[in-house]
Tab-separated table of N, CA and C in Angstrom:
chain	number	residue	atom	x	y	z
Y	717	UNK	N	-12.725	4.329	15.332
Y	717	UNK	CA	-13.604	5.469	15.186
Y	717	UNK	C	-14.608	5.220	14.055
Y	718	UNK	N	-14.175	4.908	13.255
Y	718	UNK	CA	-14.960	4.738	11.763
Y	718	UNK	C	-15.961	3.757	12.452
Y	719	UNK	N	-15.398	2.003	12.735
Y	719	UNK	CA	-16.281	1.179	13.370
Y	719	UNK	C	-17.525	1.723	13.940
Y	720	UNK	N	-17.511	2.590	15.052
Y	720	UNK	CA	-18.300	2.972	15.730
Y	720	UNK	C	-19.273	4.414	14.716
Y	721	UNK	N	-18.981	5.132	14.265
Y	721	UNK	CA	-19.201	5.992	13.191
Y	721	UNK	C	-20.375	5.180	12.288
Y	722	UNK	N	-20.043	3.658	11.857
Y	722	UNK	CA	-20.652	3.679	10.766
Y	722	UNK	C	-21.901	2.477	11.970
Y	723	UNK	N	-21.579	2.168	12.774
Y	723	UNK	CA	-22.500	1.638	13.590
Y	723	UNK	C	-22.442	-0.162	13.731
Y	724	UNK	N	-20.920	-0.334	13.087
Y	724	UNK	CA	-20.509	-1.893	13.097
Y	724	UNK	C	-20.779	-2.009	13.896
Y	725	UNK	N	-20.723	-3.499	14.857
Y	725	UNK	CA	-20.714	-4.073	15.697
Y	725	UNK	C	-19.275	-4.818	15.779
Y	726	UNK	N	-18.494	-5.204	15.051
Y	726	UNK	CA	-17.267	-5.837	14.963
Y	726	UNK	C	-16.355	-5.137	13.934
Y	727	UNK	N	-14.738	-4.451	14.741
Y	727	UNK	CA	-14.188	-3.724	13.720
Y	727	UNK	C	-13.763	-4.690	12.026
Y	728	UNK	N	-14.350	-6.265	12.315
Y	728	UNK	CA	-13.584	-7.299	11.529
Y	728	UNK	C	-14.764	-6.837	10.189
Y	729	UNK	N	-16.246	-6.512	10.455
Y	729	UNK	CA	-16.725	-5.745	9.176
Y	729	UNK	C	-16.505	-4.980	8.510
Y	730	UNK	N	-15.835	-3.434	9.241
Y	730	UNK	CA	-15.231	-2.787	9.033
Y	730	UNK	C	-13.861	-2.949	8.285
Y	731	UNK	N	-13.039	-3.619	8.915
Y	731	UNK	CA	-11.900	-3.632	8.011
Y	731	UNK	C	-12.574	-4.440	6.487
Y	732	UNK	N	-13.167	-5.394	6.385
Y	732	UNK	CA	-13.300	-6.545	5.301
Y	732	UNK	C	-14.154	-5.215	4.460
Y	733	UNK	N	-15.240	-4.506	4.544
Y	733	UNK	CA	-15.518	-3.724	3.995
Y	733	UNK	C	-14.544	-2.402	3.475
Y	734	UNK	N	-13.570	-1.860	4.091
Y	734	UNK	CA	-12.982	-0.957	3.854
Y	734	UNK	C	-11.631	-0.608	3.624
Y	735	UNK	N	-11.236	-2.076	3.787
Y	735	UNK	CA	-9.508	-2.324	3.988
Y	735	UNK	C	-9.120	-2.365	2.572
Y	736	UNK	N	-9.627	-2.377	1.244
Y	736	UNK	CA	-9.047	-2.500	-0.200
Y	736	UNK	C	-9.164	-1.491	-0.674
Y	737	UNK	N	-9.912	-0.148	-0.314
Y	737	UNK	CA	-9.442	0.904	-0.337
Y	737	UNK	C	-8.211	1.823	-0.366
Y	738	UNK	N	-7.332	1.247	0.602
Y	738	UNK	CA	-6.096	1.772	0.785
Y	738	UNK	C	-5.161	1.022	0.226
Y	739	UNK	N	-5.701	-0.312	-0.675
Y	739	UNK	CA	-4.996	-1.076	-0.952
Y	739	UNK	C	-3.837	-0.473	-2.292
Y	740	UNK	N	-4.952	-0.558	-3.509
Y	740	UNK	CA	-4.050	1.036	-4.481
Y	740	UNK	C	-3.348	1.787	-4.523
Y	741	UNK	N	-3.534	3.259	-3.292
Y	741	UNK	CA	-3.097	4.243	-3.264
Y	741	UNK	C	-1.728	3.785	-2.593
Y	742	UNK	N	-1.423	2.546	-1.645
Y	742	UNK	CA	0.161	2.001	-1.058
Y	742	UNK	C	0.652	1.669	-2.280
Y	743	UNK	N	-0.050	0.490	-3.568
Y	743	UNK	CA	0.429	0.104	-4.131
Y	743	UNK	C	1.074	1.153	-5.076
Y	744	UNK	N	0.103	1.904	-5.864
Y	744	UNK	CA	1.027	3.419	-6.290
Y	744	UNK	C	2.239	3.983	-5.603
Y	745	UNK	N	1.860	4.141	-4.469
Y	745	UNK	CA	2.646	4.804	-3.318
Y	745	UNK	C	4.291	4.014	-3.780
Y	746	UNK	N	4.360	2.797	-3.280
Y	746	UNK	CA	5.573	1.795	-3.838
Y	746	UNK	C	6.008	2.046	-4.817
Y	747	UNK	N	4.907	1.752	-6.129
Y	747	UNK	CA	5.435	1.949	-7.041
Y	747	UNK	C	6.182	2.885	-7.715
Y	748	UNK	N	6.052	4.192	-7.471
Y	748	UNK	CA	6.202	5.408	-7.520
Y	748	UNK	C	7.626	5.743	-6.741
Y	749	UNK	N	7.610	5.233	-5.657
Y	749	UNK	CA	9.025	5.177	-4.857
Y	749	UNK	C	10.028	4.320	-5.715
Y	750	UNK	N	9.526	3.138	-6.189
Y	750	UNK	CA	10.677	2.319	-6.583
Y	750	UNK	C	11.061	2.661	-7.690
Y	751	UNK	N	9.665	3.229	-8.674
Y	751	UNK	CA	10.582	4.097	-9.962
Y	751	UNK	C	11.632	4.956	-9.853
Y	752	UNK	N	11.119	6.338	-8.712
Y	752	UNK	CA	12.048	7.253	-8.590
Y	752	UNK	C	13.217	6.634	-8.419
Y	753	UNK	N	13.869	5.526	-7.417
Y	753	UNK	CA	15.342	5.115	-6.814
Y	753	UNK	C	15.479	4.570	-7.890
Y	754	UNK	N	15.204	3.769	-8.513
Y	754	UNK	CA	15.512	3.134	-9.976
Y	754	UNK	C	15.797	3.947	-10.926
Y	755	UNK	N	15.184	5.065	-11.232
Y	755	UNK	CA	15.904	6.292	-11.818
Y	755	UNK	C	17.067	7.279	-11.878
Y	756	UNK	N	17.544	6.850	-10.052
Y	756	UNK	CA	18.529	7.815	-9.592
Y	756	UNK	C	19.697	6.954	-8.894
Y	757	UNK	N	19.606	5.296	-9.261
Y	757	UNK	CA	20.018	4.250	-9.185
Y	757	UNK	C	21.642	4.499	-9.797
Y	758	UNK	N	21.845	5.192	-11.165
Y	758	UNK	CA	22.816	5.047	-12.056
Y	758	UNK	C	22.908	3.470	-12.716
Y	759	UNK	N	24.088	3.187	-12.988
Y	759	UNK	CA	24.246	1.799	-13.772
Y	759	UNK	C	24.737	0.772	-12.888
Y	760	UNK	N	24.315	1.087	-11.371
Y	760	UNK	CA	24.733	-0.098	-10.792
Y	760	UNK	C	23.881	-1.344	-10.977
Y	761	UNK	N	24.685	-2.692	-10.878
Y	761	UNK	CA	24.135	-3.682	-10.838
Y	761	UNK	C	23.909	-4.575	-9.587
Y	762	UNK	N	23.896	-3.806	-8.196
Y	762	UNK	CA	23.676	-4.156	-7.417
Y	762	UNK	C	21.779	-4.854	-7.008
Y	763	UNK	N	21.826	-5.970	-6.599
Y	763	UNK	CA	20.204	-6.040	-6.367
Y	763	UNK	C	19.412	-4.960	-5.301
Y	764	UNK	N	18.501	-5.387	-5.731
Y	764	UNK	CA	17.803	-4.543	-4.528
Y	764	UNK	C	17.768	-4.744	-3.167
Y	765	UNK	N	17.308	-3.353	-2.632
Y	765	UNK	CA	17.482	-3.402	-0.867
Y	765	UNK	C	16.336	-4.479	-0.330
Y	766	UNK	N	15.405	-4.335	-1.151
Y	766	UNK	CA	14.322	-5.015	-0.349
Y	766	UNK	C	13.540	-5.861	-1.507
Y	767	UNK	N	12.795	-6.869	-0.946
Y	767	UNK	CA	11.948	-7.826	-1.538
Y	767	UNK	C	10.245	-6.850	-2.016
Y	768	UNK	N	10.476	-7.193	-3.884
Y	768	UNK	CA	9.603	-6.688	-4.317
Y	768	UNK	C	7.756	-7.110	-3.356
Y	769	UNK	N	7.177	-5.685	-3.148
Y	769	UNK	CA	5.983	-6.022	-2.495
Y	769	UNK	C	4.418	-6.150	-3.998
Y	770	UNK	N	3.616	-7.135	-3.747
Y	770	UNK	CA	2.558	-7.330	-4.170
Y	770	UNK	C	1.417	-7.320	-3.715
């Protein structure tokens, strides 16, 4: 929709132009999640469920 909206011709402009936008607000997003469970974690020393994202 956007593609066509902004009058691209290829959605591959579109994303390369607009795709690091959302890049932040996930990375917050994560981060923000992994604090909270890490907070409510207690003193276990179990590793984590999942492989830290970058």
């Amino acid at each position: 929709m956007i593609k066509e909206l902004l009058g691209h011709a290829h959605i591959g402009v579109t994303a390369g132009v607009y795709a690091h936008v959302r890049l932040r607000p996930q990375r917050q997003a994560i981060d923000t999640l992994g604090n909270a469970l890490r907070s409510t974690d207690g003193d276990h020393d179990d590793p984590p469920a999942a492989a830290v994202v970058r």
